[in-house]
PDB file of C-alpha atoms in Angstrom:
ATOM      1  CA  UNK L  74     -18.320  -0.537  -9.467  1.00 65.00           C
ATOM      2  CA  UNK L  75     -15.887  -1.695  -6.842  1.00 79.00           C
ATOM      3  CA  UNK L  76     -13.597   0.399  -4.678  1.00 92.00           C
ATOM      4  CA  UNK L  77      -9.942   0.193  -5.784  1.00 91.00           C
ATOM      5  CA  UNK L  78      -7.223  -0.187  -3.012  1.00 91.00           C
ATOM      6  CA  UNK L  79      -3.254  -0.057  -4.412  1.00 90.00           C
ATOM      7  CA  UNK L  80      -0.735  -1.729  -2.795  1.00 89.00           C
ATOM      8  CA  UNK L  81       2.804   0.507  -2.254  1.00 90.00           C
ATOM      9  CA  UNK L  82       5.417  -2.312  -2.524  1.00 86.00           C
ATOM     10  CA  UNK L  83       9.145  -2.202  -3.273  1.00 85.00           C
ATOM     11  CA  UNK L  84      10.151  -4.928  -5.276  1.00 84.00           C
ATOM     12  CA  UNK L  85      11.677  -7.776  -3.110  1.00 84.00           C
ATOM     13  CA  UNK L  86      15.849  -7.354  -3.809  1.00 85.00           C
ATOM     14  CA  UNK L  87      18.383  -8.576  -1.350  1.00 87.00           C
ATOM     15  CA  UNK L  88      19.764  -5.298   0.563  1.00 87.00           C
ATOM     16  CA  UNK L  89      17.023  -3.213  -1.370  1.00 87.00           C
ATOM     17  CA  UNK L  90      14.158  -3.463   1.077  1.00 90.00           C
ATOM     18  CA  UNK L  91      14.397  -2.719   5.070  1.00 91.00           C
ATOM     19  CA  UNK L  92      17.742  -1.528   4.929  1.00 91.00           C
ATOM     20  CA  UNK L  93      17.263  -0.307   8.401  1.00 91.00           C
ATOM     21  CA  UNK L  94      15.947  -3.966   9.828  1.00 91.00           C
ATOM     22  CA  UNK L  95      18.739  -5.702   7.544  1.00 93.00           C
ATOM     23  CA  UNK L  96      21.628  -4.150   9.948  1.00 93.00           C
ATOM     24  CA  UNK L  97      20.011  -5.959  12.723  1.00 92.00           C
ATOM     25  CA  UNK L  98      18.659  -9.393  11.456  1.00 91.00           C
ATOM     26  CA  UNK L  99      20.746  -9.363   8.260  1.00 93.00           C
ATOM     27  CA  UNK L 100      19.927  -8.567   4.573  1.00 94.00           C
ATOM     28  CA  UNK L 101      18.411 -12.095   4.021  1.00 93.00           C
ATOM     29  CA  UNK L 102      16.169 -12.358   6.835  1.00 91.00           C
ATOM     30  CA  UNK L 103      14.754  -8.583   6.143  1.00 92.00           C
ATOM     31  CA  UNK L 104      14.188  -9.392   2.310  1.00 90.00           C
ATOM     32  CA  UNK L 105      12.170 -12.719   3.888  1.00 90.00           C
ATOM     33  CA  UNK L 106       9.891 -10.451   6.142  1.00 90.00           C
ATOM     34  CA  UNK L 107       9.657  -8.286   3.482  1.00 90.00           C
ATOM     35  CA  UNK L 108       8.139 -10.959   0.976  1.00 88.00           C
ATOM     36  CA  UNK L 109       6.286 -12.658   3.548  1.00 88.00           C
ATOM     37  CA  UNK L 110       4.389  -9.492   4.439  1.00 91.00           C
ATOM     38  CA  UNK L 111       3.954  -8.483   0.934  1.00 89.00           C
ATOM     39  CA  UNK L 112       2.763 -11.959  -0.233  1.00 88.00           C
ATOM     40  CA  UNK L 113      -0.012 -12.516   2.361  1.00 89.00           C
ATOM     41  CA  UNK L 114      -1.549  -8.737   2.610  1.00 91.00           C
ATOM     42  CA  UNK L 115      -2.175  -9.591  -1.532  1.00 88.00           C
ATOM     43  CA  UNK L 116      -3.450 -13.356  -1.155  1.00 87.00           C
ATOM     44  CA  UNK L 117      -6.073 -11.542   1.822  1.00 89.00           C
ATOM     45  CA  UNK L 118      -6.642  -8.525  -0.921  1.00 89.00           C
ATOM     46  CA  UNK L 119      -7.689 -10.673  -3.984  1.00 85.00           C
ATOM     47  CA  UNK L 120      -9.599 -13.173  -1.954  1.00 85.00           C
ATOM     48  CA  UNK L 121     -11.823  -9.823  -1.135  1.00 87.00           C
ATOM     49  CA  UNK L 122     -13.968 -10.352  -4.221  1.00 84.00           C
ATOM     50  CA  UNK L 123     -16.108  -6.748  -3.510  1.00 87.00           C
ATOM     51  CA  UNK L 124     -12.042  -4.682  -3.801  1.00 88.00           C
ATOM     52  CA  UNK L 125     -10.211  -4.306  -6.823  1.00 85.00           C
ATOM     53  CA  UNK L 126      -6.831  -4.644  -5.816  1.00 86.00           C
ATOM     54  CA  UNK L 127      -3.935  -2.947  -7.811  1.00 84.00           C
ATOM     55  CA  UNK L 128      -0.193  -3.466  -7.189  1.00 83.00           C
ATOM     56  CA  UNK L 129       1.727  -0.616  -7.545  1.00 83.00           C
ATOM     57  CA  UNK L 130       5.881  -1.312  -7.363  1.00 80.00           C
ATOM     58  CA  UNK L 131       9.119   0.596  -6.949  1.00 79.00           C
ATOM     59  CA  UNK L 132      10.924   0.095  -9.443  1.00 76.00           C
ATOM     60  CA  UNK L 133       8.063  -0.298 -12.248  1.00 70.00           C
ATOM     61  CA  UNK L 134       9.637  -2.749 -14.493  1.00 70.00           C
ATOM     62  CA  UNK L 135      11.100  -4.996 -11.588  1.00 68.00           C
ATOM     63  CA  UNK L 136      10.304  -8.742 -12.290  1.00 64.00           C
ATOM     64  CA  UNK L 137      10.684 -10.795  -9.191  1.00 60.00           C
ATOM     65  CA  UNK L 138       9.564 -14.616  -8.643  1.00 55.00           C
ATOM     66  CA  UNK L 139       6.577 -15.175  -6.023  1.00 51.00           C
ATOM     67  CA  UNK L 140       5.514 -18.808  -4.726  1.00 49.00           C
ATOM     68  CA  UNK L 141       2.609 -18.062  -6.768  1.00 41.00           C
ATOM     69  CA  UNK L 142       1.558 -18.157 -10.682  1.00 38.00           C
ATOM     70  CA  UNK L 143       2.299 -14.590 -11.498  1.00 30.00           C
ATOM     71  CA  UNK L 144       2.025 -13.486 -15.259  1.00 28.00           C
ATOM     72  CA  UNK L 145       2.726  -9.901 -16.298  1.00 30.00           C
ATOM     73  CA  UNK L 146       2.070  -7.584 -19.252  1.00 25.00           C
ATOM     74  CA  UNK L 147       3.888  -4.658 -20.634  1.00 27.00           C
ATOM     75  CA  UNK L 148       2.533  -0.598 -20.207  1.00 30.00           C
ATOM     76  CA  UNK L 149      -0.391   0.105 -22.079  1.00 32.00           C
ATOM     77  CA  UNK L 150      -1.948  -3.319 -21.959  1.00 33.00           C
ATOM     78  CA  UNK L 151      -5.726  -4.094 -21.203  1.00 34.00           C
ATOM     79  CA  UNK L 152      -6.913  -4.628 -17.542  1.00 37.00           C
ATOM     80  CA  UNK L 153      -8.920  -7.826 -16.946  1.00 32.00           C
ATOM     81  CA  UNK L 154      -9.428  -6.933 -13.714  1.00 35.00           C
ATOM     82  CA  UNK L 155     -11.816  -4.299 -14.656  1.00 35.00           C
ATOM     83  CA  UNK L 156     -11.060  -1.787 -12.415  1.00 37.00           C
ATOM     84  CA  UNK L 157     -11.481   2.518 -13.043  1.00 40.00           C
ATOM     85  CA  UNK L 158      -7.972   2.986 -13.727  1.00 37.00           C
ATOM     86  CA  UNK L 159      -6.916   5.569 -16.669  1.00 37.00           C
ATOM     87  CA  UNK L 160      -4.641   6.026 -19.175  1.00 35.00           C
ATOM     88  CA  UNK L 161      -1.104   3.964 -18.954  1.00 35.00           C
ATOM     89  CA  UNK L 162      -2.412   0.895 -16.875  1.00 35.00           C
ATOM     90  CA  UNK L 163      -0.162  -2.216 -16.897  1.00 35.00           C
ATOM     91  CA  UNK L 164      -2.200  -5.291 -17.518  1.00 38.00           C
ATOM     92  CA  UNK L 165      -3.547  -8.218 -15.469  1.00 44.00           C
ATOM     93  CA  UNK L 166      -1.286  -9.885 -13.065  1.00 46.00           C
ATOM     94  CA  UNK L 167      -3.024 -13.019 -11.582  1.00 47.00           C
ATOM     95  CA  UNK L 168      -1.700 -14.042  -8.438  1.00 47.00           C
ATOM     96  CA  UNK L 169      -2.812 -17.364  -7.640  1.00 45.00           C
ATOM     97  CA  UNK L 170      -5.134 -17.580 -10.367  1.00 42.00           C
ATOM     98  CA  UNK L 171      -6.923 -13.901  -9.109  1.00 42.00           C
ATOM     99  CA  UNK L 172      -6.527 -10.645 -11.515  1.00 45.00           C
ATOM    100  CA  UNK L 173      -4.528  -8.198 -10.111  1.00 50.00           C
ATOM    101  CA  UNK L 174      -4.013  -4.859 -11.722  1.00 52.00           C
ATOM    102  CA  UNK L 175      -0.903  -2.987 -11.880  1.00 60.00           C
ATOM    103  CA  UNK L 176       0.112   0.321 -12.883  1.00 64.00           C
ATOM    104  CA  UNK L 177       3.609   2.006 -12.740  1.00 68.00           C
ATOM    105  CA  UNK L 178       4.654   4.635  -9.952  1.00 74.00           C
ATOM    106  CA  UNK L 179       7.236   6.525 -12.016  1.00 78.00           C
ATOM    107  CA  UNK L 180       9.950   8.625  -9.931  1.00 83.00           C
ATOM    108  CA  UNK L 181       9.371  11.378  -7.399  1.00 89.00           C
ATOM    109  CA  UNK L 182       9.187  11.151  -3.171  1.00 92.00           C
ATOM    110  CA  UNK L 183       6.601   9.477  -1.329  1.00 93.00           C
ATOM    111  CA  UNK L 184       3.708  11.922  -1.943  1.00 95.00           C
ATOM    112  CA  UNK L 185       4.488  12.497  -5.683  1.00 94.00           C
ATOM    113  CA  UNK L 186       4.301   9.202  -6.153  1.00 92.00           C
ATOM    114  CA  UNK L 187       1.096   8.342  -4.224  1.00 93.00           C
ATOM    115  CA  UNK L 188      -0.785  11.598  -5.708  1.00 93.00           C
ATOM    116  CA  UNK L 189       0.160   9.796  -9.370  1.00 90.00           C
ATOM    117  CA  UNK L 190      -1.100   6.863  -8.184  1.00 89.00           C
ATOM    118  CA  UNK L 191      -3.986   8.625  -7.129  1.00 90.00           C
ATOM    119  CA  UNK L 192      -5.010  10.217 -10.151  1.00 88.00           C
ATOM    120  CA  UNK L 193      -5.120   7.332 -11.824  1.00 83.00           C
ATOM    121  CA  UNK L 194      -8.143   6.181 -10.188  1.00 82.00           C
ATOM    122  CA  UNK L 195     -10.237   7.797 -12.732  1.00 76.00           C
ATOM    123  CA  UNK L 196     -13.913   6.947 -10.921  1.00 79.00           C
ATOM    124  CA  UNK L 197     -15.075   6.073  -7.420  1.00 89.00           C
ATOM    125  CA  UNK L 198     -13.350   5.843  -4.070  1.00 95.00           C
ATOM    126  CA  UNK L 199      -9.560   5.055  -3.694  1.00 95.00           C
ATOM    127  CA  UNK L 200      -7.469   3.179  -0.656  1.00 97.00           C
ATOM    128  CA  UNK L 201      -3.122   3.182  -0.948  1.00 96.00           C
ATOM    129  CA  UNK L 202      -2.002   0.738   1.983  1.00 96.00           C
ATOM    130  CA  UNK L 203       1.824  -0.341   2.229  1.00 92.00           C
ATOM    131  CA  UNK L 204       3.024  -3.732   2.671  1.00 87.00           C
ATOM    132  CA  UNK L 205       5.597  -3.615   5.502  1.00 83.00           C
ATOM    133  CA  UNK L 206       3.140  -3.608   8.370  1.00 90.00           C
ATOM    134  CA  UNK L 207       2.820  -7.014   9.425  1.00 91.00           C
ATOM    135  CA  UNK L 208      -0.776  -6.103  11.111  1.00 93.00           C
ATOM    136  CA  UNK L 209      -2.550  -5.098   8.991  1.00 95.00           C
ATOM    137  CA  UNK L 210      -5.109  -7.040   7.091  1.00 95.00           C
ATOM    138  CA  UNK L 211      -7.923  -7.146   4.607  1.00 95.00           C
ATOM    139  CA  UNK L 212     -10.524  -6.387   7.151  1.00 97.00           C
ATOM    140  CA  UNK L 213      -8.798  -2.917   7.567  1.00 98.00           C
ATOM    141  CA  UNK L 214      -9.197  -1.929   4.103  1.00 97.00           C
ATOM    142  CA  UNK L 215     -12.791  -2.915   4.156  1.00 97.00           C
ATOM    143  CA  UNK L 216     -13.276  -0.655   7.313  1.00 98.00           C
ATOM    144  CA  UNK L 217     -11.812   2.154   5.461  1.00 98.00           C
ATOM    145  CA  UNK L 218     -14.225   1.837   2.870  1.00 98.00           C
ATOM    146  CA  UNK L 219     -16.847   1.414   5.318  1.00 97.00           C
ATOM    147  CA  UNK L 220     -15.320   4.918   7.406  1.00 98.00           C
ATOM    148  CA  UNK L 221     -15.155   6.467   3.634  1.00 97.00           C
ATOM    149  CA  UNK L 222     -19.038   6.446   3.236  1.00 95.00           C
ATOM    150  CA  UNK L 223     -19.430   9.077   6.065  1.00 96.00           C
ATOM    151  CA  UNK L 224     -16.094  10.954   5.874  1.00 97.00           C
ATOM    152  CA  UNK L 225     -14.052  12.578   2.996  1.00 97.00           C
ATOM    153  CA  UNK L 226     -10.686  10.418   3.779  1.00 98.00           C
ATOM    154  CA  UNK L 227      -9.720   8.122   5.988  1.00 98.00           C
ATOM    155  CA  UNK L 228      -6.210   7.246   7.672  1.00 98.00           C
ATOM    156  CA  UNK L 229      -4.482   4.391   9.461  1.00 98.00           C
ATOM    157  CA  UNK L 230      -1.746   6.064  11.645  1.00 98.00           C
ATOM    158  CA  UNK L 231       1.603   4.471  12.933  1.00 95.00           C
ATOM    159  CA  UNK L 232       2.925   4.474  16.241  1.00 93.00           C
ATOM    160  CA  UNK L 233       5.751   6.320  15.184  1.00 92.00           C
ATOM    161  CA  UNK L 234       4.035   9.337  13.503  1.00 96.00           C
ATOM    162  CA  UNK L 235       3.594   8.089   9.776  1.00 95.00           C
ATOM    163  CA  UNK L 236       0.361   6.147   8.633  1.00 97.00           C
ATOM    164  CA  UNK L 237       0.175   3.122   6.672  1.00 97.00           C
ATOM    165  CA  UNK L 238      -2.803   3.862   5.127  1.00 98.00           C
ATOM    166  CA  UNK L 239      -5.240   6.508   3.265  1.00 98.00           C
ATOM    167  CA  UNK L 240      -8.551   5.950   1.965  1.00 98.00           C
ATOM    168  CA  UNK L 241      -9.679   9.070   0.086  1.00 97.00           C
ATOM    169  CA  UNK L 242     -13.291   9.873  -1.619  1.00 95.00           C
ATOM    170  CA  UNK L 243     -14.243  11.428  -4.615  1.00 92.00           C
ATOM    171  CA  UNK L 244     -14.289  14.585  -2.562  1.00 89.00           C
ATOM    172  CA  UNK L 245     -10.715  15.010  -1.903  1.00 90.00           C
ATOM    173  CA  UNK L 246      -8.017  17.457  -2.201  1.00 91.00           C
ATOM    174  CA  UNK L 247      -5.976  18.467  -5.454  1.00 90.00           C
ATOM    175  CA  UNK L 248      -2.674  18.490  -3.598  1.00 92.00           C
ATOM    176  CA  UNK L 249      -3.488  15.938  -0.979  1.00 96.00           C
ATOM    177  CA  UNK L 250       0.163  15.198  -0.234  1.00 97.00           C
ATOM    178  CA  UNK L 251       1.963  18.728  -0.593  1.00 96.00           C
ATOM    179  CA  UNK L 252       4.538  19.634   2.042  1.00 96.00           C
ATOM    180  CA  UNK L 253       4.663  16.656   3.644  1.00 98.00           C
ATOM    181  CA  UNK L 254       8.091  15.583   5.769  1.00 97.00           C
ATOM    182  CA  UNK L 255       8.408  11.857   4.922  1.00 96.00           C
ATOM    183  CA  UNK L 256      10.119   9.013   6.674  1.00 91.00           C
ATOM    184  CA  UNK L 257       9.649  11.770   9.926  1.00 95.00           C
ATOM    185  CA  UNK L 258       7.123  11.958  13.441  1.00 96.00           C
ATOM    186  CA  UNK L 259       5.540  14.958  10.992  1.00 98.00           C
ATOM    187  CA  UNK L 260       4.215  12.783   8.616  1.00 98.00           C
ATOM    188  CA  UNK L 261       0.332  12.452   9.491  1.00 98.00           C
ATOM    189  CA  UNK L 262       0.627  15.967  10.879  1.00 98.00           C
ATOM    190  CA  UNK L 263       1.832  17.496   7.755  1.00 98.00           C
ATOM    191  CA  UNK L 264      -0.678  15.891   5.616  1.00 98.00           C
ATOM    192  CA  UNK L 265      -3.837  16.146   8.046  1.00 98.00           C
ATOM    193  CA  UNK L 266      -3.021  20.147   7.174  1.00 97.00           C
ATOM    194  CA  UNK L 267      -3.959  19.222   3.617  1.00 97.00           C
ATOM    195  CA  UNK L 268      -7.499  17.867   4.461  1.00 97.00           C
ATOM    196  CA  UNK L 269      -8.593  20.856   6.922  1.00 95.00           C
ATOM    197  CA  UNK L 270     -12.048  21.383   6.859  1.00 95.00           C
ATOM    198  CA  UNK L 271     -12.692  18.044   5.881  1.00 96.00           C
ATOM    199  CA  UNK L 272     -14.037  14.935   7.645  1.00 97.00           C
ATOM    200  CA  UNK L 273     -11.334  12.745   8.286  1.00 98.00           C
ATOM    201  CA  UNK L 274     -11.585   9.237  10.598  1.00 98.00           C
ATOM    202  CA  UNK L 275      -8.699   7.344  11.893  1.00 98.00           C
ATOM    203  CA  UNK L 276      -8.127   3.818  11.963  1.00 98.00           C
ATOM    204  CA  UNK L 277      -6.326   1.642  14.491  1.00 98.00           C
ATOM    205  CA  UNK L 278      -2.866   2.542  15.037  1.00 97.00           C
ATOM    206  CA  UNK L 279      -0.173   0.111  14.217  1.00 95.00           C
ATOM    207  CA  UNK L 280       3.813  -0.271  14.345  1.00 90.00           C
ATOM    208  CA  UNK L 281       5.555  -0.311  11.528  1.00 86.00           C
ATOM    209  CA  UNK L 282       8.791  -2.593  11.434  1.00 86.00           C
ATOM    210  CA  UNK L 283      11.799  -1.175  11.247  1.00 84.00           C
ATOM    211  CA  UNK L 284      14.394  -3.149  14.175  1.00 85.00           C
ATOM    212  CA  UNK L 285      14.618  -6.420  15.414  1.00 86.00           C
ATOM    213  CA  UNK L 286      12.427  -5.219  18.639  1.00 84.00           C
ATOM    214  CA  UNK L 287       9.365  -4.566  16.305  1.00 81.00           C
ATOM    215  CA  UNK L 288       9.423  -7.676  14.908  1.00 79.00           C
ATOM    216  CA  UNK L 289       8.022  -9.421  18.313  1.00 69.00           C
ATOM    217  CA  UNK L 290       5.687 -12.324  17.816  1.00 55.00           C
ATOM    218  CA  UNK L 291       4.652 -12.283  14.086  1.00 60.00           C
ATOM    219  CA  UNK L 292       2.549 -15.370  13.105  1.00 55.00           C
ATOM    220  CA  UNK L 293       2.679 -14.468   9.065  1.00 53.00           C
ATOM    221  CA  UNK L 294       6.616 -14.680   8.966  1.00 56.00           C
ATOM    222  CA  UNK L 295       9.487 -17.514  10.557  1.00 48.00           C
ATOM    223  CA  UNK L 296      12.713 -16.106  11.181  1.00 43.00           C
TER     224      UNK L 296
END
């Protein structure tokens, strides 16, 4: 059975994604990093043939074109890409020719929305990684799988106090996400409380991208 890591992405709209980046580099050029980075995280994700990889997006039913064959089927459809998922699974979306899974989010914050995500991982070990840090990559995943065989969860902070990534066991919390102050410096902090007692390792720290000064050198995007 392979491991199952979901990617957190908000569907690509112009002056719907990196609002905050948009006032500096303009909506178009935001949207653009924001494809760019969503595009090759899933091209290194379904090339890892030992991961299932499952796309989970804000709004569920948003269709959006991708330089890639993309084909998508409605709620309650079969998965091809025979992953553990439960109960209201979307079907296969290939992305350049690979299965990839789907499954709608529904509303709620942040942590509602992750902890549904969650449960629907009905067997086996479970990653959730965003797709707005530029950094990260394919190997990280697989180290957080590696990490999760000798830990109960697993986290990949940000520099500015959130984390781009959680890798959680079988053994994990029921509320794993409760009390948590999102889109804040508190946001690792408030859901490390949820895991105390447990064995939790840390990943490299990256830097989200939120102005024009994060964006630095970025090979994956041209601007």
């Amino acid at each position: 059975m392979r491991d199952t890591v979901i990617v957190f992405a908000r569907a690509p709209r112009l002056g719907a994604v990196k609002r905050r980046l948009g006032k500096e580099i303009g909506a178009r050029a935001a949207l653009q990093f924001h494809r760019c980075t969503m595009i090759a995280l899933l091209r290194e994700l379904t090339a890892e043939r030992r991961i299932h990889t499952v796309l989970a997006q804000t709004p569920d039913r948003a269709r959006f074109p991708l330089p890639v064959r993309v084909m998508r089927v409605g709620q309650g459809g079969s998965n091809p890409a025979g992953g553990a998922l439960g109960g209201g699974a979307l079907g296969g979306i290939p992305l350049g020719g690979i299965p990839l899974g789907g499954i709608p989010l529904g509303g709620g914050d942040l942590g509602v929305r992750m902890q549904r995500a969650v449960s629907r991982v009905k067997r086996g070990r479970v990653v959730i990684i965003g797709c707005d840090i530029p950094d990260a990559r394919a190997a990280d995943v697989v180290a957080a799988f590696r990490a999760l065989g000798r830990a109960d969860a697993v986290f990949g902070p940000a520099e500015d106090g959130g984390y781009w990534l959680v890798g959680l066991s079988p053994r994990r919390p029921a509320r794993l996400f409760a009390g948590v102050r999102w889109s804040t410096e508190h946001a690792l902090a408030d859901t490390l409380a949820n895991f105390a007692g447990r064995r939790v390792i840390m990943l490299r720290t990256l830097r989200d991208v939120d102005t024009a000064a994060d964006l630095g050198s970025l090979p994956r995007c041209r601007f």
